[in-house]
Amino acid sequence: MACHVTRPTERERTVREIVYLSENKLRQFVPAPRRVPRTGALRVTTPLGGIDMDAPAANAEQGQLRHLHDVAKHVELMADWYAQPDLRPGQWVQFEAPLRCVTLGGAHQDLVLFVDPAGRGGTGSVADGDCRLLMHGSVRHLRGWTPMSVDGPALEVENSASSLGTAFVTRAGQVVEALTRHRDPLPLEETPSREAVRLHRQGMQELLDALDDEDDSIDTSAMMTGYARVTGLLSSAGASRCVVASPLVVEYAAADSLRNPV
């Protein structure tokens, strides 16, 4: 029995249950100027010609969702599947996978992580081999979702050679700091960094291992889908390949988009 994967396109989706939406990424997409007046636009005539002005939206939320729909259709045309080999940082990818939503305590509590269960193999919506997915963002972009707080890896270790009780940041701590700095800020906050994220291979693996160790209770992962921009790629001997990405949108996957026997 073969498995056929069907993913709804943006045009086929009528209702979407959004878990995470990055307002900062949405603002990076500017619609091209249109020559034809938009439906619902106001035509203002001046001595120098006519000007099309948008009629006031019913509310900002509806306008944002319309913009998301247009952006998602645009990204859909260029996005690769997240498990595809030879991806590069900066590329857009589409994903569908069982994901847990977690956050770390302390100074990094604003960082939210979406991570798939370890060792799931081909149990997701497609046969993704050993490719894993770890996405990072800000908890303030979550919509009606409370992430699970976990201890995570040791971020600092006391310096035993020092009598002053100083500590140094671990490799995993450096990775968490980098991901926190490169979260999407909200409007009026600091300008996001345009520098490449420096992710240490060993630190990334320690972070994944710690998140996997926390997953010892009942399965809380939910099948989610969406689009994300690749931050980095982890590939090492004896370990699963992992795509690290920053999401534009994360939403519950429709039931009919899962693996169907044919």
PDB file of C-alpha atoms in Angstrom:
ATOM      1  CA  MET A   1       0.000   0.000   0.000  1.00  0.00           C
ATOM      2  CA  ALA A   2       1.532   3.257  -1.130  1.00  0.00           C
ATOM      3  CA  CYS A   3       1.292   6.536   0.712  1.00  0.00           C
ATOM      4  CA  HIS A   4       0.068   9.615  -1.056  1.00  0.00           C
ATOM      5  CA  VAL A   5       0.650  13.006   0.523  1.00  0.00           C
ATOM      6  CA  THR A   6      -1.797  15.790  -0.229  1.00  0.00           C
ATOM      7  CA  ARG A   7      -1.103  19.270   1.089  1.00  0.00           C
ATOM      8  CA  PRO A   8      -3.801  21.932   0.695  1.00  0.00           C
ATOM      9  CA  THR A   9      -2.668  24.959  -1.249  1.00  0.00           C
ATOM     10  CA  GLU A  10      -3.317  28.489  -0.066  1.00  0.00           C
ATOM     11  CA  ARG A  11      -6.263  28.779  -2.440  1.00  0.00           C
ATOM     12  CA  GLU A  12      -7.854  25.603  -1.042  1.00  0.00           C
ATOM     13  CA  ARG A  13      -7.715  26.739   2.596  1.00  0.00           C
ATOM     14  CA  THR A  14     -10.881  28.416   3.770  1.00  0.00           C
ATOM     15  CA  VAL A  15     -10.308  28.331   7.529  1.00  0.00           C
ATOM     16  CA  ARG A  16      -6.943  28.208   9.272  1.00  0.00           C
ATOM     17  CA  GLU A  17      -6.145  27.714  12.937  1.00  0.00           C
ATOM     18  CA  ILE A  18      -2.988  29.745  13.483  1.00  0.00           C
ATOM     19  CA  VAL A  19      -0.611  28.962  16.334  1.00  0.00           C
ATOM     20  CA  TYR A  20       2.191  31.436  15.520  1.00  0.00           C
ATOM     21  CA  LEU A  21       2.403  34.435  13.197  1.00  0.00           C
ATOM     22  CA  SER A  22       5.475  36.626  12.740  1.00  0.00           C
ATOM     23  CA  GLU A  23       4.330  40.209  12.191  1.00  0.00           C
ATOM     24  CA  ASN A  24       7.895  41.280  11.444  1.00  0.00           C
ATOM     25  CA  LYS A  25       8.236  38.843   8.551  1.00  0.00           C
ATOM     26  CA  LEU A  26       4.865  39.910   7.175  1.00  0.00           C
ATOM     27  CA  ARG A  27       6.031  43.533   7.066  1.00  0.00           C
ATOM     28  CA  GLN A  28       9.023  42.531   4.931  1.00  0.00           C
ATOM     29  CA  PHE A  29       6.662  41.733   2.050  1.00  0.00           C
ATOM     30  CA  VAL A  30       5.480  44.862   0.246  1.00  0.00           C
ATOM     31  CA  PRO A  31       2.774  44.402  -2.407  1.00  0.00           C
ATOM     32  CA  ALA A  32       3.619  45.635  -5.877  1.00  0.00           C
ATOM     33  CA  PRO A  33       1.778  48.790  -7.082  1.00  0.00           C
ATOM     34  CA  ARG A  34      -1.449  47.984  -8.905  1.00  0.00           C
ATOM     35  CA  ARG A  35      -2.782  49.846 -11.934  1.00  0.00           C
ATOM     36  CA  VAL A  36      -6.319  48.482 -11.611  1.00  0.00           C
ATOM     37  CA  PRO A  37      -8.328  49.976  -8.713  1.00  0.00           C
ATOM     38  CA  ARG A  38      -8.752  47.453  -5.905  1.00  0.00           C
ATOM     39  CA  THR A  39     -12.149  46.227  -4.878  1.00  0.00           C
ATOM     40  CA  GLY A  40     -13.403  48.439  -2.104  1.00  0.00           C
ATOM     41  CA  ALA A  41     -10.904  51.200  -2.933  1.00  0.00           C
ATOM     42  CA  LEU A  42     -11.867  54.854  -3.012  1.00  0.00           C
ATOM     43  CA  ARG A  43     -11.120  56.894  -6.138  1.00  0.00           C
ATOM     44  CA  VAL A  44     -10.026  60.440  -5.323  1.00  0.00           C
ATOM     45  CA  THR A  45      -9.823  62.851  -8.267  1.00  0.00           C
ATOM     46  CA  THR A  46      -7.318  65.712  -8.106  1.00  0.00           C
ATOM     47  CA  PRO A  47      -6.228  68.325 -10.673  1.00  0.00           C
ATOM     48  CA  LEU A  48      -3.196  66.133 -11.326  1.00  0.00           C
ATOM     49  CA  GLY A  49      -5.134  62.912 -11.815  1.00  0.00           C
ATOM     50  CA  GLY A  50      -6.865  60.166  -9.881  1.00  0.00           C
ATOM     51  CA  ILE A  51      -5.531  58.435  -6.773  1.00  0.00           C
ATOM     52  CA  ASP A  52      -6.751  55.076  -5.471  1.00  0.00           C
ATOM     53  CA  MET A  53      -7.058  54.926  -1.696  1.00  0.00           C
ATOM     54  CA  ASP A  54      -7.920  51.845   0.336  1.00  0.00           C
ATOM     55  CA  ALA A  55     -11.237  52.007   2.112  1.00  0.00           C
ATOM     56  CA  PRO A  56     -10.864  51.642   5.885  1.00  0.00           C
ATOM     57  CA  ALA A  57     -10.555  47.965   6.782  1.00  0.00           C
ATOM     58  CA  ALA A  58     -13.167  46.457   9.071  1.00  0.00           C
ATOM     59  CA  ASN A  59     -10.334  45.914  11.509  1.00  0.00           C
ATOM     60  CA  ALA A  60      -6.569  45.493  11.523  1.00  0.00           C
ATOM     61  CA  GLU A  61      -6.842  41.765  12.152  1.00  0.00           C
ATOM     62  CA  GLN A  62      -8.720  41.128   8.907  1.00  0.00           C
ATOM     63  CA  GLY A  63      -6.243  43.234   6.975  1.00  0.00           C
ATOM     64  CA  GLN A  64      -3.343  41.317   8.443  1.00  0.00           C
ATOM     65  CA  LEU A  65      -4.928  37.964   7.574  1.00  0.00           C
ATOM     66  CA  ARG A  66      -5.560  39.107   3.995  1.00  0.00           C
ATOM     67  CA  HIS A  67      -1.917  40.137   3.750  1.00  0.00           C
ATOM     68  CA  LEU A  68      -0.873  36.776   5.201  1.00  0.00           C
ATOM     69  CA  HIS A  69      -2.934  35.004   2.551  1.00  0.00           C
ATOM     70  CA  ASP A  70      -1.200  36.957  -0.231  1.00  0.00           C
ATOM     71  CA  VAL A  71       2.254  36.442   1.292  1.00  0.00           C
ATOM     72  CA  ALA A  72       1.675  32.719   1.792  1.00  0.00           C
ATOM     73  CA  LYS A  73       0.663  32.311  -1.854  1.00  0.00           C
ATOM     74  CA  HIS A  74       3.869  34.119  -2.848  1.00  0.00           C
ATOM     75  CA  VAL A  75       6.091  32.048  -0.535  1.00  0.00           C
ATOM     76  CA  GLU A  76       4.378  28.839  -1.638  1.00  0.00           C
ATOM     77  CA  LEU A  77       5.768  29.345  -5.144  1.00  0.00           C
ATOM     78  CA  MET A  78       9.389  29.497  -3.956  1.00  0.00           C
ATOM     79  CA  ALA A  79       9.448  27.335  -0.831  1.00  0.00           C
ATOM     80  CA  ASP A  80      11.212  23.965  -0.843  1.00  0.00           C
ATOM     81  CA  TRP A  81      10.221  21.047   1.363  1.00  0.00           C
ATOM     82  CA  TYR A  82      12.124  21.280   4.664  1.00  0.00           C
ATOM     83  CA  ALA A  83      13.562  17.750   4.397  1.00  0.00           C
ATOM     84  CA  GLN A  84      14.972  18.378   0.935  1.00  0.00           C
ATOM     85  CA  PRO A  85      18.767  18.058   0.753  1.00  0.00           C
ATOM     86  CA  ASP A  86      21.066  20.910  -0.247  1.00  0.00           C
ATOM     87  CA  LEU A  87      19.082  23.649   1.470  1.00  0.00           C
ATOM     88  CA  ARG A  88      20.861  26.909   2.231  1.00  0.00           C
ATOM     89  CA  PRO A  89      20.352  29.514   4.988  1.00  0.00           C
ATOM     90  CA  GLY A  90      17.890  32.162   3.862  1.00  0.00           C
ATOM     91  CA  GLN A  91      15.731  29.811   1.808  1.00  0.00           C
ATOM     92  CA  TRP A  92      12.012  29.518   2.433  1.00  0.00           C
ATOM     93  CA  VAL A  93      10.751  26.051   3.309  1.00  0.00           C
ATOM     94  CA  GLN A  94       7.365  24.472   3.825  1.00  0.00           C
ATOM     95  CA  PHE A  95       6.970  22.011   6.662  1.00  0.00           C
ATOM     96  CA  GLU A  96       4.440  19.606   8.085  1.00  0.00           C
ATOM     97  CA  ALA A  97       5.491  17.655  11.150  1.00  0.00           C
ATOM     98  CA  PRO A  98       4.485  16.765  14.707  1.00  0.00           C
ATOM     99  CA  LEU A  99       5.863  19.601  16.864  1.00  0.00           C
ATOM    100  CA  ARG A 100       6.139  20.451  20.544  1.00  0.00           C
ATOM    101  CA  CYS A 101       6.085  24.098  21.575  1.00  0.00           C
ATOM    102  CA  VAL A 102       8.446  24.834  24.480  1.00  0.00           C
ATOM    103  CA  THR A 103      10.179  27.742  26.148  1.00  0.00           C
ATOM    104  CA  LEU A 104      13.179  28.049  28.441  1.00  0.00           C
ATOM    105  CA  GLY A 105      13.154  29.857  31.757  1.00  0.00           C
ATOM    106  CA  GLY A 106      15.269  32.708  33.027  1.00  0.00           C
ATOM    107  CA  ALA A 107      16.679  35.340  30.705  1.00  0.00           C
ATOM    108  CA  HIS A 108      15.551  33.430  27.607  1.00  0.00           C
ATOM    109  CA  GLN A 109      11.870  33.032  28.481  1.00  0.00           C
ATOM    110  CA  ASP A 110      10.900  35.157  25.468  1.00  0.00           C
ATOM    111  CA  LEU A 111      12.366  32.510  23.149  1.00  0.00           C
ATOM    112  CA  VAL A 112       9.902  29.912  21.896  1.00  0.00           C
ATOM    113  CA  LEU A 113      11.046  26.693  20.252  1.00  0.00           C
ATOM    114  CA  PHE A 114       9.107  24.299  18.034  1.00  0.00           C
ATOM    115  CA  VAL A 115      10.792  20.894  17.965  1.00  0.00           C
ATOM    116  CA  ASP A 116       9.755  17.546  16.543  1.00  0.00           C
ATOM    117  CA  PRO A 117      10.006  14.337  18.610  1.00  0.00           C
ATOM    118  CA  ALA A 118      13.259  12.416  18.431  1.00  0.00           C
ATOM    119  CA  GLY A 119      13.331   9.151  16.537  1.00  0.00           C
ATOM    120  CA  ARG A 120      10.020   9.672  14.756  1.00  0.00           C
ATOM    121  CA  GLY A 121      11.532   8.469  11.492  1.00  0.00           C
ATOM    122  CA  GLY A 122       8.859   8.366   8.822  1.00  0.00           C
ATOM    123  CA  THR A 123       5.896   8.837  11.165  1.00  0.00           C
ATOM    124  CA  GLY A 124       5.232  12.383   9.989  1.00  0.00           C
ATOM    125  CA  SER A 125       3.171  13.461   7.012  1.00  0.00           C
ATOM    126  CA  VAL A 126       5.896  12.409   4.601  1.00  0.00           C
ATOM    127  CA  ALA A 127       8.836  10.049   4.684  1.00  0.00           C
ATOM    128  CA  ASP A 128      11.371  12.630   5.826  1.00  0.00           C
ATOM    129  CA  GLY A 129      14.094  10.161   6.686  1.00  0.00           C
ATOM    130  CA  ASP A 130      16.244  11.322   9.574  1.00  0.00           C
ATOM    131  CA  CYS A 131      15.707  15.038   9.025  1.00  0.00           C
ATOM    132  CA  ARG A 132      14.589  16.919  12.123  1.00  0.00           C
ATOM    133  CA  LEU A 133      13.093  20.389  12.486  1.00  0.00           C
ATOM    134  CA  LEU A 134      13.823  23.019  15.155  1.00  0.00           C
ATOM    135  CA  MET A 135      12.206  26.436  14.814  1.00  0.00           C
ATOM    136  CA  HIS A 136      12.842  29.518  16.957  1.00  0.00           C
ATOM    137  CA  GLY A 137      10.797  32.679  17.492  1.00  0.00           C
ATOM    138  CA  SER A 138       9.249  34.963  20.105  1.00  0.00           C
ATOM    139  CA  VAL A 139       6.517  33.840  22.526  1.00  0.00           C
ATOM    140  CA  ARG A 140       4.748  37.141  21.838  1.00  0.00           C
ATOM    141  CA  HIS A 141       3.917  35.969  18.335  1.00  0.00           C
ATOM    142  CA  LEU A 142       2.009  32.954  19.685  1.00  0.00           C
ATOM    143  CA  ARG A 143      -1.760  33.050  19.249  1.00  0.00           C
ATOM    144  CA  GLY A 144      -3.766  31.410  21.997  1.00  0.00           C
ATOM    145  CA  TRP A 145      -1.033  28.889  22.750  1.00  0.00           C
ATOM    146  CA  THR A 146       0.791  28.446  26.034  1.00  0.00           C
ATOM    147  CA  PRO A 147       4.184  26.797  25.515  1.00  0.00           C
ATOM    148  CA  MET A 148       5.488  24.160  27.906  1.00  0.00           C
ATOM    149  CA  SER A 149       8.318  25.449  30.100  1.00  0.00           C
ATOM    150  CA  VAL A 150      11.337  23.133  30.189  1.00  0.00           C
ATOM    151  CA  ASP A 151      14.721  23.261  31.904  1.00  0.00           C
ATOM    152  CA  GLY A 152      16.683  22.741  28.706  1.00  0.00           C
ATOM    153  CA  PRO A 153      20.468  22.355  28.631  1.00  0.00           C
ATOM    154  CA  ALA A 154      22.949  23.868  31.052  1.00  0.00           C
ATOM    155  CA  LEU A 155      23.559  27.376  29.748  1.00  0.00           C
ATOM    156  CA  GLU A 156      26.323  28.303  32.189  1.00  0.00           C
ATOM    157  CA  VAL A 157      28.922  26.320  34.109  1.00  0.00           C
ATOM    158  CA  GLU A 158      30.850  27.537  37.118  1.00  0.00           C
ATOM    159  CA  ASN A 159      34.544  28.096  36.548  1.00  0.00           C
ATOM    160  CA  SER A 160      36.203  25.775  39.065  1.00  0.00           C
ATOM    161  CA  ALA A 161      39.574  27.397  38.436  1.00  0.00           C
ATOM    162  CA  SER A 162      38.317  30.765  39.645  1.00  0.00           C
ATOM    163  CA  SER A 163      37.966  31.751  43.311  1.00  0.00           C
ATOM    164  CA  LEU A 164      35.479  34.506  42.399  1.00  0.00           C
ATOM    165  CA  GLY A 165      32.659  32.129  41.554  1.00  0.00           C
ATOM    166  CA  THR A 166      32.569  33.194  37.933  1.00  0.00           C
ATOM    167  CA  ALA A 167      30.837  31.151  35.270  1.00  0.00           C
ATOM    168  CA  PHE A 168      31.252  30.717  31.546  1.00  0.00           C
ATOM    169  CA  VAL A 169      28.601  30.181  28.910  1.00  0.00           C
ATOM    170  CA  THR A 170      28.363  26.656  27.527  1.00  0.00           C
ATOM    171  CA  ARG A 171      28.189  25.853  23.817  1.00  0.00           C
ATOM    172  CA  ALA A 172      24.455  25.251  24.189  1.00  0.00           C
ATOM    173  CA  GLY A 173      24.164  28.569  26.032  1.00  0.00           C
ATOM    174  CA  GLN A 174      25.844  30.367  23.142  1.00  0.00           C
ATOM    175  CA  VAL A 175      23.360  28.786  20.720  1.00  0.00           C
ATOM    176  CA  VAL A 176      20.372  29.804  22.867  1.00  0.00           C
ATOM    177  CA  GLU A 177      21.717  33.366  23.115  1.00  0.00           C
ATOM    178  CA  ALA A 178      22.130  33.513  19.330  1.00  0.00           C
ATOM    179  CA  LEU A 179      18.600  32.245  18.718  1.00  0.00           C
ATOM    180  CA  THR A 180      17.199  34.698  21.269  1.00  0.00           C
ATOM    181  CA  ARG A 181      18.951  37.650  19.599  1.00  0.00           C
ATOM    182  CA  HIS A 182      17.587  36.638  16.218  1.00  0.00           C
ATOM    183  CA  ARG A 183      13.963  36.272  17.227  1.00  0.00           C
ATOM    184  CA  ASP A 184      11.458  38.488  15.443  1.00  0.00           C
ATOM    185  CA  PRO A 185      10.846  41.652  17.493  1.00  0.00           C
ATOM    186  CA  LEU A 186       7.462  43.301  17.699  1.00  0.00           C
ATOM    187  CA  PRO A 187       6.870  46.823  16.322  1.00  0.00           C
ATOM    188  CA  LEU A 188       8.627  49.631  18.212  1.00  0.00           C
ATOM    189  CA  GLU A 189      11.221  47.201  19.525  1.00  0.00           C
ATOM    190  CA  GLU A 190      14.853  46.927  18.565  1.00  0.00           C
ATOM    191  CA  THR A 191      15.775  46.439  14.928  1.00  0.00           C
ATOM    192  CA  PRO A 192      16.365  42.753  14.149  1.00  0.00           C
ATOM    193  CA  SER A 193      19.934  41.731  13.504  1.00  0.00           C
ATOM    194  CA  ARG A 194      20.835  41.169   9.854  1.00  0.00           C
ATOM    195  CA  GLU A 195      23.992  39.269  10.710  1.00  0.00           C
ATOM    196  CA  ALA A 196      24.184  35.544  10.106  1.00  0.00           C
ATOM    197  CA  VAL A 197      23.313  33.451  13.146  1.00  0.00           C
ATOM    198  CA  ARG A 198      26.378  31.723  14.562  1.00  0.00           C
ATOM    199  CA  LEU A 199      25.307  28.228  15.547  1.00  0.00           C
ATOM    200  CA  HIS A 200      27.873  25.892  17.068  1.00  0.00           C
ATOM    201  CA  ARG A 201      27.393  22.292  15.953  1.00  0.00           C
ATOM    202  CA  GLN A 202      28.080  20.796  19.379  1.00  0.00           C
ATOM    203  CA  GLY A 203      25.880  23.385  21.089  1.00  0.00           C
ATOM    204  CA  MET A 204      22.995  22.670  18.720  1.00  0.00           C
ATOM    205  CA  GLN A 205      23.282  18.957  19.394  1.00  0.00           C
ATOM    206  CA  GLU A 206      23.349  19.559  23.158  1.00  0.00           C
ATOM    207  CA  LEU A 207      20.222  21.700  22.879  1.00  0.00           C
ATOM    208  CA  LEU A 208      18.397  19.012  20.889  1.00  0.00           C
ATOM    209  CA  ASP A 209      19.496  16.285  23.301  1.00  0.00           C
ATOM    210  CA  ALA A 210      18.275  18.306  26.292  1.00  0.00           C
ATOM    211  CA  LEU A 211      14.895  18.987  24.656  1.00  0.00           C
ATOM    212  CA  ASP A 212      14.566  15.291  23.832  1.00  0.00           C
ATOM    213  CA  ASP A 213      15.371  14.322  27.429  1.00  0.00           C
ATOM    214  CA  GLU A 214      12.561  16.614  28.608  1.00  0.00           C
ATOM    215  CA  ASP A 215      10.093  14.722  26.411  1.00  0.00           C
ATOM    216  CA  ASP A 216       9.566  11.805  28.805  1.00  0.00           C
ATOM    217  CA  SER A 217       5.865  12.282  29.558  1.00  0.00           C
ATOM    218  CA  ILE A 218       2.826  11.795  27.350  1.00  0.00           C
ATOM    219  CA  ASP A 219       3.124  12.892  23.751  1.00  0.00           C
ATOM    220  CA  THR A 220       2.142  16.571  23.477  1.00  0.00           C
ATOM    221  CA  SER A 221       3.226  17.119  19.894  1.00  0.00           C
ATOM    222  CA  ALA A 222       0.605  18.267  17.404  1.00  0.00           C
ATOM    223  CA  MET A 223       0.721  18.007  13.624  1.00  0.00           C
ATOM    224  CA  MET A 224       1.527  21.484  12.381  1.00  0.00           C
ATOM    225  CA  THR A 225       2.292  23.044   9.031  1.00  0.00           C
ATOM    226  CA  GLY A 226       3.495  26.378   7.700  1.00  0.00           C
ATOM    227  CA  TYR A 227       6.421  28.265   6.203  1.00  0.00           C
ATOM    228  CA  ALA A 228       9.787  29.213   7.667  1.00  0.00           C
ATOM    229  CA  ARG A 229      13.099  30.741   6.610  1.00  0.00           C
ATOM    230  CA  VAL A 230      16.165  28.528   7.084  1.00  0.00           C
ATOM    231  CA  THR A 231      18.547  29.807   9.761  1.00  0.00           C
ATOM    232  CA  GLY A 232      21.094  26.995   9.688  1.00  0.00           C
ATOM    233  CA  LEU A 233      21.633  23.303   9.031  1.00  0.00           C
ATOM    234  CA  LEU A 234      23.021  20.716  11.416  1.00  0.00           C
ATOM    235  CA  SER A 235      24.575  17.638   9.908  1.00  0.00           C
ATOM    236  CA  SER A 236      27.121  15.441  11.622  1.00  0.00           C
ATOM    237  CA  ALA A 237      28.256  11.836  11.560  1.00  0.00           C
ATOM    238  CA  GLY A 238      26.094   9.565  13.678  1.00  0.00           C
ATOM    239  CA  ALA A 239      23.398  12.213  14.239  1.00  0.00           C
ATOM    240  CA  SER A 240      20.187  13.146  12.470  1.00  0.00           C
ATOM    241  CA  ARG A 241      20.245  16.068  10.086  1.00  0.00           C
ATOM    242  CA  CYS A 242      18.387  19.039  11.551  1.00  0.00           C
ATOM    243  CA  VAL A 243      16.965  22.114   9.837  1.00  0.00           C
ATOM    244  CA  VAL A 244      16.970  25.195  12.085  1.00  0.00           C
ATOM    245  CA  ALA A 245      14.499  27.810  10.882  1.00  0.00           C
ATOM    246  CA  SER A 246      12.526  30.905  11.881  1.00  0.00           C
ATOM    247  CA  PRO A 247       8.791  30.579  11.134  1.00  0.00           C
ATOM    248  CA  LEU A 248       6.582  32.990   9.267  1.00  0.00           C
ATOM    249  CA  VAL A 249       3.423  31.112  10.223  1.00  0.00           C
ATOM    250  CA  VAL A 250       2.673  27.914  12.118  1.00  0.00           C
ATOM    251  CA  GLU A 251      -0.815  26.432  12.070  1.00  0.00           C
ATOM    252  CA  TYR A 252      -2.564  23.177  12.789  1.00  0.00           C
ATOM    253  CA  ALA A 253      -2.410  20.847   9.799  1.00  0.00           C
ATOM    254  CA  ALA A 254      -5.728  19.976   8.201  1.00  0.00           C
ATOM    255  CA  ALA A 255      -6.794  16.369   8.761  1.00  0.00           C
ATOM    256  CA  ASP A 256      -6.942  15.658   5.028  1.00  0.00           C
ATOM    257  CA  SER A 257      -3.352  16.825   4.505  1.00  0.00           C
ATOM    258  CA  LEU A 258      -1.907  13.943   6.491  1.00  0.00           C
ATOM    259  CA  ARG A 259      -0.615  10.682   5.107  1.00  0.00           C
ATOM    260  CA  ASN A 260      -3.400   8.914   3.193  1.00  0.00           C
ATOM    261  CA  PRO A 261      -3.283   5.333   1.883  1.00  0.00           C
ATOM    262  CA  VAL A 262      -4.108   4.861  -1.798  1.00  0.00           C
TER     263      VAL A 262
END
